[in-house]
PDB file of C-alpha atoms in Angstrom:
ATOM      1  CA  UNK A   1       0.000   0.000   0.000  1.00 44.00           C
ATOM      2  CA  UNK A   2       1.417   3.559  -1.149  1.00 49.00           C
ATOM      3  CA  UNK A   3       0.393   7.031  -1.493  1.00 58.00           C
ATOM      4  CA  UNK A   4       0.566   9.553   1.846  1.00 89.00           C
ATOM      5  CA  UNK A   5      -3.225   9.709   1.389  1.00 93.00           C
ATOM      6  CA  UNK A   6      -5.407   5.950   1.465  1.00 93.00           C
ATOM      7  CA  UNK A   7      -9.233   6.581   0.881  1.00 91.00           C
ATOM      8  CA  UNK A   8     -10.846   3.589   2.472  1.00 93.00           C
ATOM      9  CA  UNK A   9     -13.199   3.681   0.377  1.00 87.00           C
ATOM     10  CA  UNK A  10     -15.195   0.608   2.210  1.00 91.00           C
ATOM     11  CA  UNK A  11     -18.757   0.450   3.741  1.00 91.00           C
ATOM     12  CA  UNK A  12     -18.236   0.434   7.456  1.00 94.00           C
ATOM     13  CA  UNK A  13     -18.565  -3.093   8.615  1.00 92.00           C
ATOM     14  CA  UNK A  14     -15.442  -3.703   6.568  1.00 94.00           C
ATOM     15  CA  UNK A  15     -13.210  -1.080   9.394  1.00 95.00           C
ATOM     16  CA  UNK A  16     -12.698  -3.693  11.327  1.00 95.00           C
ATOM     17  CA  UNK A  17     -10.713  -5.919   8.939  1.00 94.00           C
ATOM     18  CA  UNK A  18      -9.490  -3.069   7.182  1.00 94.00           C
ATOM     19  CA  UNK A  19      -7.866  -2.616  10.186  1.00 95.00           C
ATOM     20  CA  UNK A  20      -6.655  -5.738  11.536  1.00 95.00           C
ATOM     21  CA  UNK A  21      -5.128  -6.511   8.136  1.00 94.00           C
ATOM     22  CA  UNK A  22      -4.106  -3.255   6.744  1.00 92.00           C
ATOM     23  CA  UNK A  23      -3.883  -1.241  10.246  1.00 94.00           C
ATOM     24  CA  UNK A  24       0.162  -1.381  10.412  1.00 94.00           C
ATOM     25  CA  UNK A  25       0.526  -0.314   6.978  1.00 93.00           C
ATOM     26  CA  UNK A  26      -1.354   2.715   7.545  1.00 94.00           C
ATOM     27  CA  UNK A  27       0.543   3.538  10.053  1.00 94.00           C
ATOM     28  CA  UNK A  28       2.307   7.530   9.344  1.00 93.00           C
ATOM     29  CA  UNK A  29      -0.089   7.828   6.534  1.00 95.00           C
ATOM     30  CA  UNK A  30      -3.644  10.186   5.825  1.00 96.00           C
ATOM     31  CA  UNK A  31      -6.287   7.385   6.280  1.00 96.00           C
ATOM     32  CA  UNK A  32      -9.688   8.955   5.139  1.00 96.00           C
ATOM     33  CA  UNK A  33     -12.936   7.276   6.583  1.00 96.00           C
ATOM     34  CA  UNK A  34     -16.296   7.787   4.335  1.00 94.00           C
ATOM     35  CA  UNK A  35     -18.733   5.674   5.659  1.00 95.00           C
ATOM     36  CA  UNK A  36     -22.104   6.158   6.531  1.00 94.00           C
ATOM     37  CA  UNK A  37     -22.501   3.983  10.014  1.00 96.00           C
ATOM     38  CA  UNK A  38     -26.121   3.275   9.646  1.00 94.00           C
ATOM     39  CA  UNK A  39     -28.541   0.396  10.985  1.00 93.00           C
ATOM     40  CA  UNK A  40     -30.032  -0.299   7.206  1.00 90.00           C
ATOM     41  CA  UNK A  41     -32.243  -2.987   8.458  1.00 90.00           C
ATOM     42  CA  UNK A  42     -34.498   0.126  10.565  1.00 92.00           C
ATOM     43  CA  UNK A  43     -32.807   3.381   8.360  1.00 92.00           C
ATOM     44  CA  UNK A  44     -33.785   4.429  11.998  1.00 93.00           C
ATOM     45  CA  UNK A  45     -30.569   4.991  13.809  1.00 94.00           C
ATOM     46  CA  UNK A  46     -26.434   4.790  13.263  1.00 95.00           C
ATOM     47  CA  UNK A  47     -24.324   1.579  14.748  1.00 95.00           C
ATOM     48  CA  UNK A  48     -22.426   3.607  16.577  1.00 97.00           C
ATOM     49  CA  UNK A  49     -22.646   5.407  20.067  1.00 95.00           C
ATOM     50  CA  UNK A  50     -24.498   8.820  19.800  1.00 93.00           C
ATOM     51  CA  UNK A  51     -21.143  10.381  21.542  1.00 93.00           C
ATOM     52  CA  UNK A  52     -19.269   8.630  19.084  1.00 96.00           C
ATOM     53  CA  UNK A  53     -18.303   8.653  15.186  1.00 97.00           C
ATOM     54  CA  UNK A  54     -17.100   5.982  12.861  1.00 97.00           C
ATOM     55  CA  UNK A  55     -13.997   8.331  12.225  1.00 98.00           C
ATOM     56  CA  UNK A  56     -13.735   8.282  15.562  1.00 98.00           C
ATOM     57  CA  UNK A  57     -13.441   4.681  16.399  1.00 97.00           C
ATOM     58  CA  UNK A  58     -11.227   4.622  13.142  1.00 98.00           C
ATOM     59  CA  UNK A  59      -8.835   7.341  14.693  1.00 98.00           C
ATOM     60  CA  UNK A  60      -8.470   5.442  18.310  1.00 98.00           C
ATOM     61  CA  UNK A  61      -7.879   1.621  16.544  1.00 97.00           C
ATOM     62  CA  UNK A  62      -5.045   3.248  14.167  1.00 97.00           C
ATOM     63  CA  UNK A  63      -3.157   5.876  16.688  1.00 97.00           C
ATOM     64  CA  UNK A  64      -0.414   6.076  14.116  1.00 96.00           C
ATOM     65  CA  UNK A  65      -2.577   7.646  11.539  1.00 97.00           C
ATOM     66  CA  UNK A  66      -3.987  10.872  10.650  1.00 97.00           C
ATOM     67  CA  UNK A  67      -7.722   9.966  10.587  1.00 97.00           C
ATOM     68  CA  UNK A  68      -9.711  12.408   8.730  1.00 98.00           C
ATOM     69  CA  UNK A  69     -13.546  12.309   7.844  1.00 97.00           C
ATOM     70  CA  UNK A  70     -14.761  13.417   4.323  1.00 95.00           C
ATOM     71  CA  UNK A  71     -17.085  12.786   1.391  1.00 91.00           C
ATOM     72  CA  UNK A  72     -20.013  10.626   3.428  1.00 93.00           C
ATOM     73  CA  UNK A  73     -22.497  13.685   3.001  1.00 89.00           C
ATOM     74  CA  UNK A  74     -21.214  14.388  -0.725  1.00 82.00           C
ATOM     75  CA  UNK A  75     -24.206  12.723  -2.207  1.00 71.00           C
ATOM     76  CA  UNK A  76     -26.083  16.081  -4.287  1.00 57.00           C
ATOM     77  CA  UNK A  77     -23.229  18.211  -5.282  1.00 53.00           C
ATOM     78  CA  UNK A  78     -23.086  18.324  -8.769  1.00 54.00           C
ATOM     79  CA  UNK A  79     -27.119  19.302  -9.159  1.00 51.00           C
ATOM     80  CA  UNK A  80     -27.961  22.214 -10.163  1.00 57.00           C
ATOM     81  CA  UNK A  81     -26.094  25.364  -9.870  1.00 64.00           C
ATOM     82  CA  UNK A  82     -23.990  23.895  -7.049  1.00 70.00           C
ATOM     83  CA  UNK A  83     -20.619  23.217  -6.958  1.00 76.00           C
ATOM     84  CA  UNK A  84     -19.804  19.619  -5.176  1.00 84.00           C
ATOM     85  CA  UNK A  85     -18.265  20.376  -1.992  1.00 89.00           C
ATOM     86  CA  UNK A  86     -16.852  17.910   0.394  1.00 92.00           C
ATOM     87  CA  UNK A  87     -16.695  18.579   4.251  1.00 95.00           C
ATOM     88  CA  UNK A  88     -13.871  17.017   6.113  1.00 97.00           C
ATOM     89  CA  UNK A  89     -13.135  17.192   9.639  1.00 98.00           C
ATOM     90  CA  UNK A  90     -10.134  15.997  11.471  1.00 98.00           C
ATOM     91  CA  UNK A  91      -7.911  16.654  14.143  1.00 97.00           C
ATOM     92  CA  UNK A  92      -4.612  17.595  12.025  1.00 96.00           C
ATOM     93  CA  UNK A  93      -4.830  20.407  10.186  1.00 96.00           C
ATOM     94  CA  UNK A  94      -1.524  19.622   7.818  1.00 95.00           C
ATOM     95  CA  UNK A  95      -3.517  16.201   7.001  1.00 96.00           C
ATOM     96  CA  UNK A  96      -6.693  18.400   6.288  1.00 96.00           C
ATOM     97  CA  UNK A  97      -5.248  21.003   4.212  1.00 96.00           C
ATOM     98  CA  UNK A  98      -3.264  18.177   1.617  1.00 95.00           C
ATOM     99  CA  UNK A  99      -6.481  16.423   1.602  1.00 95.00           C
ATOM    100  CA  UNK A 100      -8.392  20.015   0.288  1.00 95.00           C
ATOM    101  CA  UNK A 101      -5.240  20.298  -2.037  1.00 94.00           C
ATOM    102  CA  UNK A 102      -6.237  17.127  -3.188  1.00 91.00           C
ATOM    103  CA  UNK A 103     -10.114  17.522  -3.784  1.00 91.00           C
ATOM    104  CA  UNK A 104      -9.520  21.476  -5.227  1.00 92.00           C
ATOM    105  CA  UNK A 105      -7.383  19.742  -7.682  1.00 91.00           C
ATOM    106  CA  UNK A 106     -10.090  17.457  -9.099  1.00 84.00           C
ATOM    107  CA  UNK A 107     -12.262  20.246  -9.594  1.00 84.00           C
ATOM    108  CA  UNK A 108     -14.297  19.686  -6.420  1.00 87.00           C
ATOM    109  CA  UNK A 109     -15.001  22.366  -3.248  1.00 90.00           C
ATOM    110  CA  UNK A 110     -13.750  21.489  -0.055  1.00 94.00           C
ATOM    111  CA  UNK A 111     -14.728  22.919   3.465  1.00 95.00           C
ATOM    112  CA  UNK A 112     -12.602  22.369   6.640  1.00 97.00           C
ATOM    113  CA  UNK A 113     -15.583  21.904   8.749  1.00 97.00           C
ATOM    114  CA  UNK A 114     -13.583  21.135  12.337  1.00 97.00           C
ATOM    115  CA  UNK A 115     -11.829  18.913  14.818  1.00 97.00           C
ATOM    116  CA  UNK A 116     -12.586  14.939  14.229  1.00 97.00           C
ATOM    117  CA  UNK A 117     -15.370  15.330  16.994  1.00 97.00           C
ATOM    118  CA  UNK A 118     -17.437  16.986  13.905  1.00 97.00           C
ATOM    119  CA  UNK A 119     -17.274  13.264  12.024  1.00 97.00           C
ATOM    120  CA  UNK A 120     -20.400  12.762  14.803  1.00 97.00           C
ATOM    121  CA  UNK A 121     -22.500  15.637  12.989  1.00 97.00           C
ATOM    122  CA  UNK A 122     -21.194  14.952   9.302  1.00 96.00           C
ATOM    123  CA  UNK A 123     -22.470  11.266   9.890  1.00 96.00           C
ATOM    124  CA  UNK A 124     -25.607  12.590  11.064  1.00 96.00           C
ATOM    125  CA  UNK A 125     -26.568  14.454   7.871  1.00 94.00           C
ATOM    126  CA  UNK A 126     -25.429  11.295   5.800  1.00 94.00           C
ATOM    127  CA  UNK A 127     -27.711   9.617   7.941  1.00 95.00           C
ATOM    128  CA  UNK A 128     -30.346  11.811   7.160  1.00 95.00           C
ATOM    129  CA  UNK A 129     -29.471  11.973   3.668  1.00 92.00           C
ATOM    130  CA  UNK A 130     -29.933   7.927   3.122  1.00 91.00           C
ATOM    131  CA  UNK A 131     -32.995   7.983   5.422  1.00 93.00           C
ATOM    132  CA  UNK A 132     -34.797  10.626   2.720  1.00 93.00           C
ATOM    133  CA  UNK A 133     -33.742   9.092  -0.314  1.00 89.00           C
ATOM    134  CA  UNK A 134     -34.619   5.438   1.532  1.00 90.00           C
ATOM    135  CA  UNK A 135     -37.828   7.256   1.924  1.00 92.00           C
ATOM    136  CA  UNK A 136     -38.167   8.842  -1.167  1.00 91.00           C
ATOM    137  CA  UNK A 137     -38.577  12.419   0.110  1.00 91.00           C
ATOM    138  CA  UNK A 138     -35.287  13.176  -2.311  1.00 88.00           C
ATOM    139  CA  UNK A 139     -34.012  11.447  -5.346  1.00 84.00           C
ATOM    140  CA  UNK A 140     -30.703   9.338  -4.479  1.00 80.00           C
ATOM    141  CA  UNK A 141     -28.771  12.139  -6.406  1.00 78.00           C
ATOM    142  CA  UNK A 142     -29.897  14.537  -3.689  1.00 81.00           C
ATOM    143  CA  UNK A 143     -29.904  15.578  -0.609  1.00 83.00           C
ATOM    144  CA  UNK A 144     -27.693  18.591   1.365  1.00 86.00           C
ATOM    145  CA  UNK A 145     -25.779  20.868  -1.148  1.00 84.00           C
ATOM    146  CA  UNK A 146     -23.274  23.530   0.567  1.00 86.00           C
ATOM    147  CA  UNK A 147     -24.439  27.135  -0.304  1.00 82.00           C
ATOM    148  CA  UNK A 148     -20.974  29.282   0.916  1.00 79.00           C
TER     149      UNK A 148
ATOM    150  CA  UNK B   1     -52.383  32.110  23.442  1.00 44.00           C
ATOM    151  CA  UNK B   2     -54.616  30.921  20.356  1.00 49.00           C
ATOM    152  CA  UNK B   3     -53.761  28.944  17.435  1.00 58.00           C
ATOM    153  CA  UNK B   4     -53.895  25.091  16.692  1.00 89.00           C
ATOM    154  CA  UNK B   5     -49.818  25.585  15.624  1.00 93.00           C
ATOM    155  CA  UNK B   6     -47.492  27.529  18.215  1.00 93.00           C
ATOM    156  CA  UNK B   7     -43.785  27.853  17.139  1.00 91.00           C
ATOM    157  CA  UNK B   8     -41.954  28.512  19.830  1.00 93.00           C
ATOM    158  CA  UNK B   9     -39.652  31.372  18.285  1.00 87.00           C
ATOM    159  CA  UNK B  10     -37.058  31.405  21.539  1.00 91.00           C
ATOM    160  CA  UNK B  11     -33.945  30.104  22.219  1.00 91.00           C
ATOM    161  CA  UNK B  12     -33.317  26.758  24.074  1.00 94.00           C
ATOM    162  CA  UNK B  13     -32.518  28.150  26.662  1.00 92.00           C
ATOM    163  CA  UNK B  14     -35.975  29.926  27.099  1.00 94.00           C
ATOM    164  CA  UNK B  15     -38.093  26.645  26.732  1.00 95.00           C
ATOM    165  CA  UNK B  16     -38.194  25.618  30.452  1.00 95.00           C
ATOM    166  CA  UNK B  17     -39.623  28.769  31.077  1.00 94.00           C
ATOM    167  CA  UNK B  18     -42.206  28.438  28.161  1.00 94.00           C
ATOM    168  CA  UNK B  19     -43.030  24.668  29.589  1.00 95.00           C
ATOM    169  CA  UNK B  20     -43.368  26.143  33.059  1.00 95.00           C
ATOM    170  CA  UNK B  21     -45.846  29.087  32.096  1.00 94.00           C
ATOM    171  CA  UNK B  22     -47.498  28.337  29.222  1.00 92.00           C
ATOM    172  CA  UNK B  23     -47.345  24.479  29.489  1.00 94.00           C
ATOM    173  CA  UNK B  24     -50.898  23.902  30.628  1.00 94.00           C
ATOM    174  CA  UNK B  25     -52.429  26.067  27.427  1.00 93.00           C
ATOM    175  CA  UNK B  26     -50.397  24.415  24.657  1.00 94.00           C
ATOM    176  CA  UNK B  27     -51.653  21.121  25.882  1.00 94.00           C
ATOM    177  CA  UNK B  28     -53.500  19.606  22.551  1.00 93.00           C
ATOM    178  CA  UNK B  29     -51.499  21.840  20.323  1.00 95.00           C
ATOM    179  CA  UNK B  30     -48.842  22.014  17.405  1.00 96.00           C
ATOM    180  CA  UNK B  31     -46.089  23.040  19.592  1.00 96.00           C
ATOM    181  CA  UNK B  32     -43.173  23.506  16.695  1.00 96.00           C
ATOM    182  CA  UNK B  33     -39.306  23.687  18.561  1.00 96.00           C
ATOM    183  CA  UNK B  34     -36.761  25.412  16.403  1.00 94.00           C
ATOM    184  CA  UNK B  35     -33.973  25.707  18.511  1.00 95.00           C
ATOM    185  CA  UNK B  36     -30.679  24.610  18.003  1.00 94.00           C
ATOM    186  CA  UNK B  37     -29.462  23.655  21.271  1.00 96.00           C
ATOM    187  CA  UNK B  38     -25.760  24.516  20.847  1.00 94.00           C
ATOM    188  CA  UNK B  39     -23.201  25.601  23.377  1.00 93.00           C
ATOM    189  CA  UNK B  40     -22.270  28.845  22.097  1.00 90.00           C
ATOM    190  CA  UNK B  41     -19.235  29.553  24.446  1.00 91.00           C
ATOM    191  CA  UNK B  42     -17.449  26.863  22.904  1.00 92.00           C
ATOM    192  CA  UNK B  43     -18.994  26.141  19.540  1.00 92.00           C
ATOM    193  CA  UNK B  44     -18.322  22.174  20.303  1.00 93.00           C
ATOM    194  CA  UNK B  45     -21.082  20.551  21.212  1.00 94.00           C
ATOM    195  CA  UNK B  46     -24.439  20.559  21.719  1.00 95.00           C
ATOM    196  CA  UNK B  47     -25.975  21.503  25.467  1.00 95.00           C
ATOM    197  CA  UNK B  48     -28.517  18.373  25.523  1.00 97.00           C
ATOM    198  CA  UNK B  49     -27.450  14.718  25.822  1.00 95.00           C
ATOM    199  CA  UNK B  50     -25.893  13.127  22.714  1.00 93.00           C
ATOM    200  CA  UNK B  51     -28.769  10.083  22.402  1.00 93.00           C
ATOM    201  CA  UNK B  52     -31.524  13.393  22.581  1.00 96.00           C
ATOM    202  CA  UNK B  53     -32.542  16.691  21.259  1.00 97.00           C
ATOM    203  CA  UNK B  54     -34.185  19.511  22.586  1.00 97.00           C
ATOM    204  CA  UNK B  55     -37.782  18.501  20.747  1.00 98.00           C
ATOM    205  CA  UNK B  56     -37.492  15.223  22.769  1.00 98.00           C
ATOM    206  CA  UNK B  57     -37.110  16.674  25.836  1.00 97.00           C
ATOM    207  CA  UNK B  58     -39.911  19.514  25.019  1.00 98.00           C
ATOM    208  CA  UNK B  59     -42.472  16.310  23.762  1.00 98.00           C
ATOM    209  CA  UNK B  60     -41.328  14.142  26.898  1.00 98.00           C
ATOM    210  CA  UNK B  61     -42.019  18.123  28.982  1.00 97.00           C
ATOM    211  CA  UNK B  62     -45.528  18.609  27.048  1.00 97.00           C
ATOM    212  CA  UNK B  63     -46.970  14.915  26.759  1.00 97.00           C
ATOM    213  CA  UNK B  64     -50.186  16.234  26.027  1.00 96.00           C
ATOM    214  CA  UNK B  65     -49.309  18.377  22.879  1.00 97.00           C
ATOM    215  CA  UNK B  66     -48.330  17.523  19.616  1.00 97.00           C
ATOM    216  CA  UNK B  67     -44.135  18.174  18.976  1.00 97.00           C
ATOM    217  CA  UNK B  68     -42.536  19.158  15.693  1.00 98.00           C
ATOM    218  CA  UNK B  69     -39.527  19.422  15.390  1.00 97.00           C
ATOM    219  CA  UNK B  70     -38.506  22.168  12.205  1.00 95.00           C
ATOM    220  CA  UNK B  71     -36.871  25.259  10.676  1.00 91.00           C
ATOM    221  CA  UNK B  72     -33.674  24.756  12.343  1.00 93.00           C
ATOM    222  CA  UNK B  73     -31.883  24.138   9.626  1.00 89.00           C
ATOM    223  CA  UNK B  74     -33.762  26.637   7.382  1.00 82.00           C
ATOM    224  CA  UNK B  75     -30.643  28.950   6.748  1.00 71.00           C
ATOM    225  CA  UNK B  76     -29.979  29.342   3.265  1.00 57.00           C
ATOM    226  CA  UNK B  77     -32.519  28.260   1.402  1.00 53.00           C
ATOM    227  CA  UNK B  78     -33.469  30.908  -1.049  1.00 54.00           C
ATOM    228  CA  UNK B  79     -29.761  31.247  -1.974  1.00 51.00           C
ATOM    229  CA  UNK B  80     -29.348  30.953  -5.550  1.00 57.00           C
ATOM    230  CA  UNK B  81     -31.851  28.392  -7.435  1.00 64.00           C
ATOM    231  CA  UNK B  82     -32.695  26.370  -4.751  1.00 70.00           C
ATOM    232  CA  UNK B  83     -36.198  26.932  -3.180  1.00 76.00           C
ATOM    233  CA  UNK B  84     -36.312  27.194   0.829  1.00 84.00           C
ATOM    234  CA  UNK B  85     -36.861  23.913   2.426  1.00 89.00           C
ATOM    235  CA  UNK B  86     -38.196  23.331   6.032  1.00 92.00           C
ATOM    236  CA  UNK B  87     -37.367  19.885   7.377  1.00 95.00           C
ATOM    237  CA  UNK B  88     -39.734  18.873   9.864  1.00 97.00           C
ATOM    238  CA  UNK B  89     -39.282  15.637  12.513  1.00 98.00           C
ATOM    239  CA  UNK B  90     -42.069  14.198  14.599  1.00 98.00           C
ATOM    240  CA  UNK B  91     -44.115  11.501  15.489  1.00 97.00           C
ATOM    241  CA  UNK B  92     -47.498  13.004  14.768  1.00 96.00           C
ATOM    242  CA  UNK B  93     -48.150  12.549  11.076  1.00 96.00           C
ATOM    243  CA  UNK B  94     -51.147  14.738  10.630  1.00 95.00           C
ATOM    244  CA  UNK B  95     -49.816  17.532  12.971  1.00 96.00           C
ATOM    245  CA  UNK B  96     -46.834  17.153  10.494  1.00 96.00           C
ATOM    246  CA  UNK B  97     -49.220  17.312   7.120  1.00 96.00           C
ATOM    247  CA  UNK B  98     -51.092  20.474   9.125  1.00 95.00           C
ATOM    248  CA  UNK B  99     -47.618  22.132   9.187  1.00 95.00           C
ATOM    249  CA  UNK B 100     -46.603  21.176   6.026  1.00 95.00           C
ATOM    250  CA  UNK B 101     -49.675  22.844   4.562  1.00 94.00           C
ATOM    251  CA  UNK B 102     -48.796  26.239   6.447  1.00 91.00           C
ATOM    252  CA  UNK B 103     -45.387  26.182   5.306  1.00 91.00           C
ATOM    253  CA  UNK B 104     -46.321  25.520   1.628  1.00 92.00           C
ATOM    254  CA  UNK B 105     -48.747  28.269   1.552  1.00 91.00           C
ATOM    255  CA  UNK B 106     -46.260  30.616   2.602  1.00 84.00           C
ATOM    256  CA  UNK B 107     -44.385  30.020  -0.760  1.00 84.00           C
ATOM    257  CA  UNK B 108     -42.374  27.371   0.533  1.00 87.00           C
ATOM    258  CA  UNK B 109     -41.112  23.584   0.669  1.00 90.00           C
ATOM    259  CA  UNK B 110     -41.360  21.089   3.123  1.00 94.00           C
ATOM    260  CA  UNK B 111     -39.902  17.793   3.930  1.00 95.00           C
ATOM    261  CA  UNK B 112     -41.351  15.132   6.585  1.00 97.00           C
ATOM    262  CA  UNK B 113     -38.273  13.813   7.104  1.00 97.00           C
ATOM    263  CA  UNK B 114     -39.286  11.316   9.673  1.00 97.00           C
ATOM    264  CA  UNK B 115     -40.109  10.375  13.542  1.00 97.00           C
ATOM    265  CA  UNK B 116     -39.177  12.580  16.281  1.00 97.00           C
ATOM    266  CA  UNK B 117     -35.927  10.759  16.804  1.00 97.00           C
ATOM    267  CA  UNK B 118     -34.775  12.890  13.495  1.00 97.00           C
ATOM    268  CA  UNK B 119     -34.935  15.655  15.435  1.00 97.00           C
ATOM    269  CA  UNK B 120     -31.527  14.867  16.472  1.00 97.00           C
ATOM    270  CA  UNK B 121     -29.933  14.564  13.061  1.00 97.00           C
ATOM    271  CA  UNK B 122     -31.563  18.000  12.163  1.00 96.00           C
ATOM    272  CA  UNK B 123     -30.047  19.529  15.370  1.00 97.00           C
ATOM    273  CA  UNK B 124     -26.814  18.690  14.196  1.00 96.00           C
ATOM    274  CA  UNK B 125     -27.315  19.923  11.099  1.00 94.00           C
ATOM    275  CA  UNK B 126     -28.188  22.700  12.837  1.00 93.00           C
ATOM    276  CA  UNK B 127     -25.203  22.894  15.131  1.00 95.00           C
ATOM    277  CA  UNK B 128     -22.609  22.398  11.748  1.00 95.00           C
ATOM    278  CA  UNK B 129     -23.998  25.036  10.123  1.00 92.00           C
ATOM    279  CA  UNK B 130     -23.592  27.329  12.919  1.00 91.00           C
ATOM    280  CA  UNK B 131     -20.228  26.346  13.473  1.00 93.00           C
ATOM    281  CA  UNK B 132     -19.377  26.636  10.104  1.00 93.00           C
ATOM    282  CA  UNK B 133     -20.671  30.068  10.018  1.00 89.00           C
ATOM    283  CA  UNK B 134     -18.763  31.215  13.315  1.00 90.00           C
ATOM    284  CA  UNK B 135     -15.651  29.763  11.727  1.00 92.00           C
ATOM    285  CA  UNK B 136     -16.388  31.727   8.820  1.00 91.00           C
ATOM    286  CA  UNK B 137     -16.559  28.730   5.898  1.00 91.00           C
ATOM    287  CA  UNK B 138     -20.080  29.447   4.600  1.00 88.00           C
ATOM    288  CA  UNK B 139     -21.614  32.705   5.226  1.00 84.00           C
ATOM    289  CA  UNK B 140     -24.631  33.459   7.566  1.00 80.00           C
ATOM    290  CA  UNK B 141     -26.698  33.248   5.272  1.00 78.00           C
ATOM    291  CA  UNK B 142     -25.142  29.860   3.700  1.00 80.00           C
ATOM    292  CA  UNK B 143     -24.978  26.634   5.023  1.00 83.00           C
ATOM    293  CA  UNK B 144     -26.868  23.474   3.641  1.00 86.00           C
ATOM    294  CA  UNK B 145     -29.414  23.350   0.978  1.00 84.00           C
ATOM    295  CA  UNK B 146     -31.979  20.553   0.082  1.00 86.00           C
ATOM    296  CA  UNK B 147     -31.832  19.351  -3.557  1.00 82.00           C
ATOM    297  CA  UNK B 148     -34.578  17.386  -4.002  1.00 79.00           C
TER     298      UNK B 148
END
C-alpha cells in the first residue's frame, strides 16, 4: 500500500478488517474514513454510540494515523447550480489542508468543517441523507448541497 | 395564546420557562421547537445529551401536545436556485401534514423527514452550520441546501 493519502473507500462493517489486516501499513499515513454507520435494516438509527463517530473509532484503533472524515455527506453536489463540496473534519490540520489540495485539484469544493469530533455531525446528515432518499422524500442524487 | 400551531420562536434556553408558564395552554397543540441547542461559548457541542434533542425533551415536557420538530436548519434556502426547504421531525403525522400545509402556503417547501428521533440529526445539522458560520466557511446566510 502507497500514497501519503489511502481513501478507504469501504462500507463500514469492513473497518474492522481493514484494520486488523491493513492497520500497520497505515501507520504515518492520511487514512480517510467515508462511511455512513447506519442500521439499514431500521434506516432508523447509526451503529455507533451517539457520543461517538465511525472516524472516531477509526482514529483510536489506528493511533499512528492521521484519521480524517470526508465525502459521506457528498451525495447532491453536482445538481444544479452547485458546486460539489466535500466537508472534512479531522484533528490535524496539515492532514486536512493536503487532503483540500487534493479535492480542489479534481475540480471539487472542499470545506474544513472542524476537529474529528465533527465526524459525529457529518455522519448525522449522511444519515439523514440515506434515510430521505430510503424514503423517497429526495431522489438518491440529492440531498444537502453547501451554499458558501 | 390561540392557534392550533405555536412555534416557539425562543432560544433553548428559554423553553423551560415556556413549559413552566405556558405548558398547561399548549396542551392539545402544534407546539413547533426550532432551537438549536448549541453551546455557544465553545462552539463544540451541543448543550442536551448526545442520544436526545431539545424537541425530545420539550415532547417528553408537554406529553399532552403535539411536537414538531422544524426550521432549524432553514438557513440558506433561497440562496441561488434552490427553493427554501423546512425539514420537519415528529411523530405526529397529521400535525406534520397540518404544518406542512402552512409552510407551503407561505411560498415554501417542506420535507417530513421522519419520527421525532430525526430531530436529532436535524439539530446537528443545525449545530454544523452554525459552526461553520462562526468559523467563517459558509456565510450566515449559507450553510446546507436541500436538492430534491
Amino acid at each position: 500500500m502507497t500514497g501519503d493519502i489511502v481513501i478507504l473507500a469501504v462500507p463500514y462493517p469492513a473497518l474492522a478488517d481493514v484494520i486488523a489486516v491493513h492497520g500497520e501499513s497505515l501507520a504515518g499515513r492520511i487514512v480517510v474514513d467515508i462511511t455512513n454507520p447506519l442500521d439499514f435494516q431500521t434506516f432508523d438509527s447509526l451503529t455507533v454510540p451517539a457520543d461517538s463517530s465511525a472516524a472516531a473509532e477509526l482514529a483510536a484503533a489506528l493511533p499512528q494515523s492521521r484519521v480524517l472524515k470526508a465525502f459521506n455527506t457528498t451525495f447532491a453536489g453536482t445538481v444544479g447550480s452547485l458546486p460539489t463540496t466535500v466537508l472534512i473534519a479531522g484533528d490535524d490540520t496539515e492532514a486536512k489542508a493536503l487532503l483540500e489540495d487534493v479535492i480542489t485539484s479534481a475540480g471539487l469544493q472542499a470545506i474544513d468543517a472542524g476537529s474529528l469530533r465533527r465526524a459525529r455531525e457529518l455522519e448525522a446528515i449522511g444519515f439523514l441523507q440515506l434515510t430521505l432518499a430510503a424514503g423517497e422524500k429526495v431522489s438518491w442524487t440529492g440531498g444537502f448541497g453547501v451554499i458558501a
